[in-house]
Short mmCIF file of C-alpha atoms in Angstrom, two decimals:
data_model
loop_
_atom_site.label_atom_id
_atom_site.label_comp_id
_atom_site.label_asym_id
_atom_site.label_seq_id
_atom_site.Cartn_x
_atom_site.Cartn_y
_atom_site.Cartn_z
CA UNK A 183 63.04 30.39 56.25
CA UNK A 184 62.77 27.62 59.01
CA UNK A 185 65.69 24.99 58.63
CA UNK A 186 66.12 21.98 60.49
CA UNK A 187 68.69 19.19 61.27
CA UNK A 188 67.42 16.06 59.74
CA UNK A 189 69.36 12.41 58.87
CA UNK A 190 72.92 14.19 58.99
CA UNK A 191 71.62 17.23 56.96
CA UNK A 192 70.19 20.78 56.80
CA UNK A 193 66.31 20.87 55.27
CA UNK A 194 64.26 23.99 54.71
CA UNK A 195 61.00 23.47 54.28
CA UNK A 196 57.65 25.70 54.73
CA UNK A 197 54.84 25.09 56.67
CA UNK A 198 51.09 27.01 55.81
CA UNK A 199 47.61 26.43 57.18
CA UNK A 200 46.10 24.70 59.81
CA UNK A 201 44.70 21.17 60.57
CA UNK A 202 45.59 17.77 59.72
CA UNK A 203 48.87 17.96 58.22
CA UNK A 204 50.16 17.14 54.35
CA UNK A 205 53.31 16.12 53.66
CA UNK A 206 54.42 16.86 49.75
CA UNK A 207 57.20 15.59 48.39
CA UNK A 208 58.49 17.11 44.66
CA UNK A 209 60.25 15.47 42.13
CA UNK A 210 63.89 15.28 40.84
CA UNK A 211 65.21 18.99 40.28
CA UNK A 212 61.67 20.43 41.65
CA UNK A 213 62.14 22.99 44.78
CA UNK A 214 59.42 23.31 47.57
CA UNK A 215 58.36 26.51 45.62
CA UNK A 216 56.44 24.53 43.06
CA UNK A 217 53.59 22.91 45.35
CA UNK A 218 53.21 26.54 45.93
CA UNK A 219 51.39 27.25 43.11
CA UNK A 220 48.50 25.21 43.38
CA UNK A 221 48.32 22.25 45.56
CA UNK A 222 49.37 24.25 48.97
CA UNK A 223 46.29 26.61 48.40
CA UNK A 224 43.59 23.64 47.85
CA UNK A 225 44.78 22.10 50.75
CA UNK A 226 45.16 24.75 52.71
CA UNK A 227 41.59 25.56 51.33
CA UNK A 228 40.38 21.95 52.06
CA UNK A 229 41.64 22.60 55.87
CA UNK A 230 45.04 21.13 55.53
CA UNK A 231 47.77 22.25 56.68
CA UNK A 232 50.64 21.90 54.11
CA UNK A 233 54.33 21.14 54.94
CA UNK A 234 56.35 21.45 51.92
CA UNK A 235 60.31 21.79 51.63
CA UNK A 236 63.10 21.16 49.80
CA UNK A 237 64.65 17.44 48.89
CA UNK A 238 68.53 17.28 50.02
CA UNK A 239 70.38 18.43 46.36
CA UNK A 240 68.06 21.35 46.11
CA UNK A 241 69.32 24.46 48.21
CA UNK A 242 68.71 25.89 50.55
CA UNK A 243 68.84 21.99 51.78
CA UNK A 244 71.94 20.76 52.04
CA UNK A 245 73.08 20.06 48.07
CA UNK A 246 75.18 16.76 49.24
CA UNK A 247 77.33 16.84 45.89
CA UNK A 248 79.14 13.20 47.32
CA UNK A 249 75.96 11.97 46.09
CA UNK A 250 72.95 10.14 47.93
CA UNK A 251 70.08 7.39 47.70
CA UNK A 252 66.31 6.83 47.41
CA UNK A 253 67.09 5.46 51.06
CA UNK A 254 68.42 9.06 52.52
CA UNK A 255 65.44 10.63 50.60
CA UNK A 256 63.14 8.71 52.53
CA UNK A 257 64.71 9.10 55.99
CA UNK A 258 64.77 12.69 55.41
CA UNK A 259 61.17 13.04 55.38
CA UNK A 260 60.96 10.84 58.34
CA UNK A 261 62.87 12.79 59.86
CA UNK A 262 60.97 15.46 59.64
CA UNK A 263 57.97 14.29 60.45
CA UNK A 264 59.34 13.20 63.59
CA UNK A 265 61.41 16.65 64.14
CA UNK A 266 58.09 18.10 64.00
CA UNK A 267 56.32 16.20 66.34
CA UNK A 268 53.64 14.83 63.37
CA UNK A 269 52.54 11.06 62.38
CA UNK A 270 50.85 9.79 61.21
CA UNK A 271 50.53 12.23 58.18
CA UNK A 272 49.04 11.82 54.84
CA UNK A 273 51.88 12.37 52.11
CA UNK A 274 51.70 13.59 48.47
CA UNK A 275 54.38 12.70 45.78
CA UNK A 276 55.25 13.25 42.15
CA UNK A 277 57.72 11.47 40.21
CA UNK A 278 60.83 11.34 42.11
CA UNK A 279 58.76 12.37 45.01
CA UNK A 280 56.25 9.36 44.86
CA UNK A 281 59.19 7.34 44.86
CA UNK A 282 59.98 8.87 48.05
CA UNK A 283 56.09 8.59 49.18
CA UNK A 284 55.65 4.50 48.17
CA UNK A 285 59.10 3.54 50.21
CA UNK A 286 58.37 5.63 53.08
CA UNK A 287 55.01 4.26 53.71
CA UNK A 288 56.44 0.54 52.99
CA UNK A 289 59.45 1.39 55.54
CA UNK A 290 57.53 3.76 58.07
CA UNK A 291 54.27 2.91 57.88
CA UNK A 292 53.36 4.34 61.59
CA UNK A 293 54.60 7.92 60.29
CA UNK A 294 51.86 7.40 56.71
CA UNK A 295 48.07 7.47 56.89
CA UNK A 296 47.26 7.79 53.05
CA UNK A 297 49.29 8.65 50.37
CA UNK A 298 48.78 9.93 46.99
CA UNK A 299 51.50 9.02 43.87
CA UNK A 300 51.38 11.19 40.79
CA UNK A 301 53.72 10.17 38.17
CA UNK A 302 55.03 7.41 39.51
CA UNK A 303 56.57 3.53 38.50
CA UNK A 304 57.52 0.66 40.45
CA UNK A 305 60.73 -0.45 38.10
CA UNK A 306 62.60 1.35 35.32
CA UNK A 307 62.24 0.23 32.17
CA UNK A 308 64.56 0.11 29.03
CA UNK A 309 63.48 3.61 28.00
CA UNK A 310 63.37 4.81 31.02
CA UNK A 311 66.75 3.54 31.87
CA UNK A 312 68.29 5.12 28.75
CA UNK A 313 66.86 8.32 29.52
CA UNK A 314 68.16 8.28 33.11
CA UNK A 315 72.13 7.28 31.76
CA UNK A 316 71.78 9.82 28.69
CA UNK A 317 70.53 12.54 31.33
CA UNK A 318 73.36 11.45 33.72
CA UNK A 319 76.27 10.95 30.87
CA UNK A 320 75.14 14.93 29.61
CA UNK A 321 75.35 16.77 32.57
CA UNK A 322 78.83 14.68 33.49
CA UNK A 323 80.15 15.75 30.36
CA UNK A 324 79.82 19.17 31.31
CA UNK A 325 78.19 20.50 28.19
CA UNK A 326 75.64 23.58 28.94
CA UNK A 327 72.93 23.66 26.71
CA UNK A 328 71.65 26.84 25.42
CA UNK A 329 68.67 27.87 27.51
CA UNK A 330 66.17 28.21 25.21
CA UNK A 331 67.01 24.69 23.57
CA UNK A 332 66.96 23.45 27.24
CA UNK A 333 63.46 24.67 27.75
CA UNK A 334 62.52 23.45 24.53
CA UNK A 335 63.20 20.03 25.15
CA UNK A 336 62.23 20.37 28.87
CA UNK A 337 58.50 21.28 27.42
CA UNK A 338 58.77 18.07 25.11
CA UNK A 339 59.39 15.87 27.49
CA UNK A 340 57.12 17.19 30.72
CA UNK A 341 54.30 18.46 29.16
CA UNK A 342 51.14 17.08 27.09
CA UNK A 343 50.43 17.93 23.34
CA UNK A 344 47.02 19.59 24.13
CA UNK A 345 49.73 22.24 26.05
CA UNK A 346 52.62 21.86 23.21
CA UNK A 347 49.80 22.96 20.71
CA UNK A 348 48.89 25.64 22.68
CA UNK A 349 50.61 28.70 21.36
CA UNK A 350 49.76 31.25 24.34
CA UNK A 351 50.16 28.48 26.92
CA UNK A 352 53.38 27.03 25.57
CA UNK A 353 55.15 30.58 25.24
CA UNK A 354 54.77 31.19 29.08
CA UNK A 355 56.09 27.29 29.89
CA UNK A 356 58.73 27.83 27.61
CA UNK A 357 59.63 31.92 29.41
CA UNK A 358 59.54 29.83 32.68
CA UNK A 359 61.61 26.99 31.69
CA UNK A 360 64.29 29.26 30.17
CA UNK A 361 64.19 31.46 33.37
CA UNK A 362 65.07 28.51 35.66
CA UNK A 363 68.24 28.32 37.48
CA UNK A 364 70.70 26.19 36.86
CA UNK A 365 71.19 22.74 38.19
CA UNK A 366 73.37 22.85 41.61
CA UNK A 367 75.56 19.45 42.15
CA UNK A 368 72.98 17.76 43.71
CA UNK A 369 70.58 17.49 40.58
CA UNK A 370 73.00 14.03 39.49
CA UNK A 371 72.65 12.21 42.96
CA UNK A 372 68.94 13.22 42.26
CA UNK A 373 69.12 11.75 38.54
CA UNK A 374 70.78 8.60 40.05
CA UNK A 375 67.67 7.97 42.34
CA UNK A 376 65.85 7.87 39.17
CA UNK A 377 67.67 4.70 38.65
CA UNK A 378 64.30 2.64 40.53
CA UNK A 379 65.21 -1.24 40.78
CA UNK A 380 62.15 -3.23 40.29
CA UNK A 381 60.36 -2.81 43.64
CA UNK A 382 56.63 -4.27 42.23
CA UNK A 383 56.81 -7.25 44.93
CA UNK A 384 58.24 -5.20 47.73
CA UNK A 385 55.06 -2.40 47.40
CA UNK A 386 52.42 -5.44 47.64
CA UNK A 387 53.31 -5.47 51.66
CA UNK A 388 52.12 -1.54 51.26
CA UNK A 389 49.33 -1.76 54.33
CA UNK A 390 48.45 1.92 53.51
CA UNK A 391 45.32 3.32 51.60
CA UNK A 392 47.28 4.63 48.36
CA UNK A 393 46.21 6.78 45.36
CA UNK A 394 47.99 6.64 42.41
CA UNK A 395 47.35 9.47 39.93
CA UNK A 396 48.50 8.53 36.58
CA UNK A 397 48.97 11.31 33.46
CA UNK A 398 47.69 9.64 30.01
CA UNK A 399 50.30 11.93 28.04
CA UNK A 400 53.18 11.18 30.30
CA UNK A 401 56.47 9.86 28.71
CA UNK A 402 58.19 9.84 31.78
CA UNK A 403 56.33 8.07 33.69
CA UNK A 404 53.91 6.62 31.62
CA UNK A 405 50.25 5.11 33.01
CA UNK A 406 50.88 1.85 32.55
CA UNK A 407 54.09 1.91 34.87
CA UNK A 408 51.79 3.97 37.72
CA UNK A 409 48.81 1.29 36.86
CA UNK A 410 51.40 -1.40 37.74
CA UNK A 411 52.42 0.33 41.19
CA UNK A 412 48.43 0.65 41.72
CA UNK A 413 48.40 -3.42 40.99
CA UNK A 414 50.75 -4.26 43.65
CA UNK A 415 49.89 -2.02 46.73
CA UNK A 416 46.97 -3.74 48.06
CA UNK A 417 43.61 -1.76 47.60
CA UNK A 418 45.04 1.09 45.68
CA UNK A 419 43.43 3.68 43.80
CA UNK A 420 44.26 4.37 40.46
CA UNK A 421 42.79 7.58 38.62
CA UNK A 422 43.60 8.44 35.11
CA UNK A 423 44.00 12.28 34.33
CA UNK A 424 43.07 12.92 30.39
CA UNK A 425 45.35 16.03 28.11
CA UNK A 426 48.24 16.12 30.57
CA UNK A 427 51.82 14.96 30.63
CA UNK A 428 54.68 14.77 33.04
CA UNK A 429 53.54 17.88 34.58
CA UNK A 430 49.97 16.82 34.77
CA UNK A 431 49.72 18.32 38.42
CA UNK A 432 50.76 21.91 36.83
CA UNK A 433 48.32 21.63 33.56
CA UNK A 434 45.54 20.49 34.88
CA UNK A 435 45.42 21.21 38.51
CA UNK A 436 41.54 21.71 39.12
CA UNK A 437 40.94 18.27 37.91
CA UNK A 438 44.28 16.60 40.18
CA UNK A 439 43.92 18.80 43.37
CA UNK A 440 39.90 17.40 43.29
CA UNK A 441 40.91 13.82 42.91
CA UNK A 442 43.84 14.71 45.63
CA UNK A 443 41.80 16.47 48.32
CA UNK A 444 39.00 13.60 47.95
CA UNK A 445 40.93 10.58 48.74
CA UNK A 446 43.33 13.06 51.60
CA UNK A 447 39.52 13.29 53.15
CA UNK A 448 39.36 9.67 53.36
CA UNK A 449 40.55 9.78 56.83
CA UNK A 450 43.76 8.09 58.77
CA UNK A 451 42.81 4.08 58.58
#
């Protein structure tokens, strides 16, 4: 389980294959774990090597319950790259992660080559921002759902009504959701991050060849918020996935990890 000192912090993170390397960044409450199950072995397979690990707030990184930005987020991965001795690498993000992925490449673009967003937005909007404070208000009111109602409305929100209406395939989401751990203290300086101010005109001075992977059944981060991000970053790419939500990177991976490993092949402009 390698660990490393990085931006005032511990981070654990895994590294598998060989060749040019992949940086992937998860999402808020997502552990390293979860790249695991699909991208790491088509890159790997594509003749990547993958580096994932695990945000600060998700052990065995440091949790950092005194709370933390989008800012530290993004210097942690720097600092890994640069711990590592890598650079410029290409970087994959969902949700959260993009977030991550879109600053760092705006702030450190000599560490980037290409990056690929999935699920991501360039500003919160007013539904998005009520979801974020309702999310935030809940778990500070120390109420603990029961699991099973948990993973019920975990599957509403993440995942994409061709999967809701499927009874086999929902059953085993809704067994895995239930059988996740609890949320550690970092998961609400994660939620906060969620919080995005409207950074549309910053990501136009993006320099970076950029893929932005939009889910059509997403009501987190819907398309039209990743089209927008696509819109400002000069020369992006924006591909549509069809009968996926939130989790459109777990439901339909054959279809993302092609559109993924395609524009990672691109090369290092």
């Amino acid at each position: 389980m390698p660990v490393v000192p990085v931006n005032g912090i511990r981070l654990h993170y895994e590294d598998t294959g060989a060749g040019e390397p992949v940086v992937l960044i998860q999402g808020t409450g997502g552990g390293a774990t979860v790249w695991q199950l699909h991208q790491v072995p088509a890159l790997t397979a594509a003749g990547f090597r993958a580096i994932t690990f695990d945000n600060r707030g998700i052990p065995p990184t440091s949790e950092c319950p005194e709370g933390f930005t989008l800012r530290d987020l993004v210097g942690d991965v720097a600092g890994l790259v640069e711990r590592l001795g890598l650079g410029p690498v290409r970087v994959v993000g969902t949700s959260m992660g993009a977030f991550v992925a879109q600053e760092l490449a705006l702030a450190r673009p000599d560490l980037v080559s290409r990056v690929v967003l999935m699920a991501t937005r360039g500003r919160t909007d007013t539904l998005r921002a009520a979801l974020t404070r309702a999310e935030i208000e809940l778990h500070d009111s120390g109420v603990s759902l029961p699991p099973r109602y948990a993973a019920v409305l975990r599957a509403l929100k993440s995942l994409s009504p061709r999967t809701l209406d499927d009874d086999a395939a929902l059953a085993d989401w809704l067994d895995l959701f239930e059988l996740a751990p609890p949320a550690g203290p970092g998961l609400r300086a994660q939620m906060e991050v969620s919080r995005l101010d409207d950074r549309l005109d910053a990501y136009r001075g993006i320099g970076v060849p950029c893929q932005v992977i939009a889910f059509a059944d997403d009501v987190v981060t819907p398309p039209h918020l990743g089209r927008e991000v696509a819109n400002a970053i000069p020369g992006a790419v924006f591909e549509l996935v069809e009968g996926c939500g939130h989790y459109g990177y777990l439901e339909d991976p054959d279809t993302v990890n092609k559109l993924m490993v395609e524009f990672l092949r691109g090369g290092s402009d």
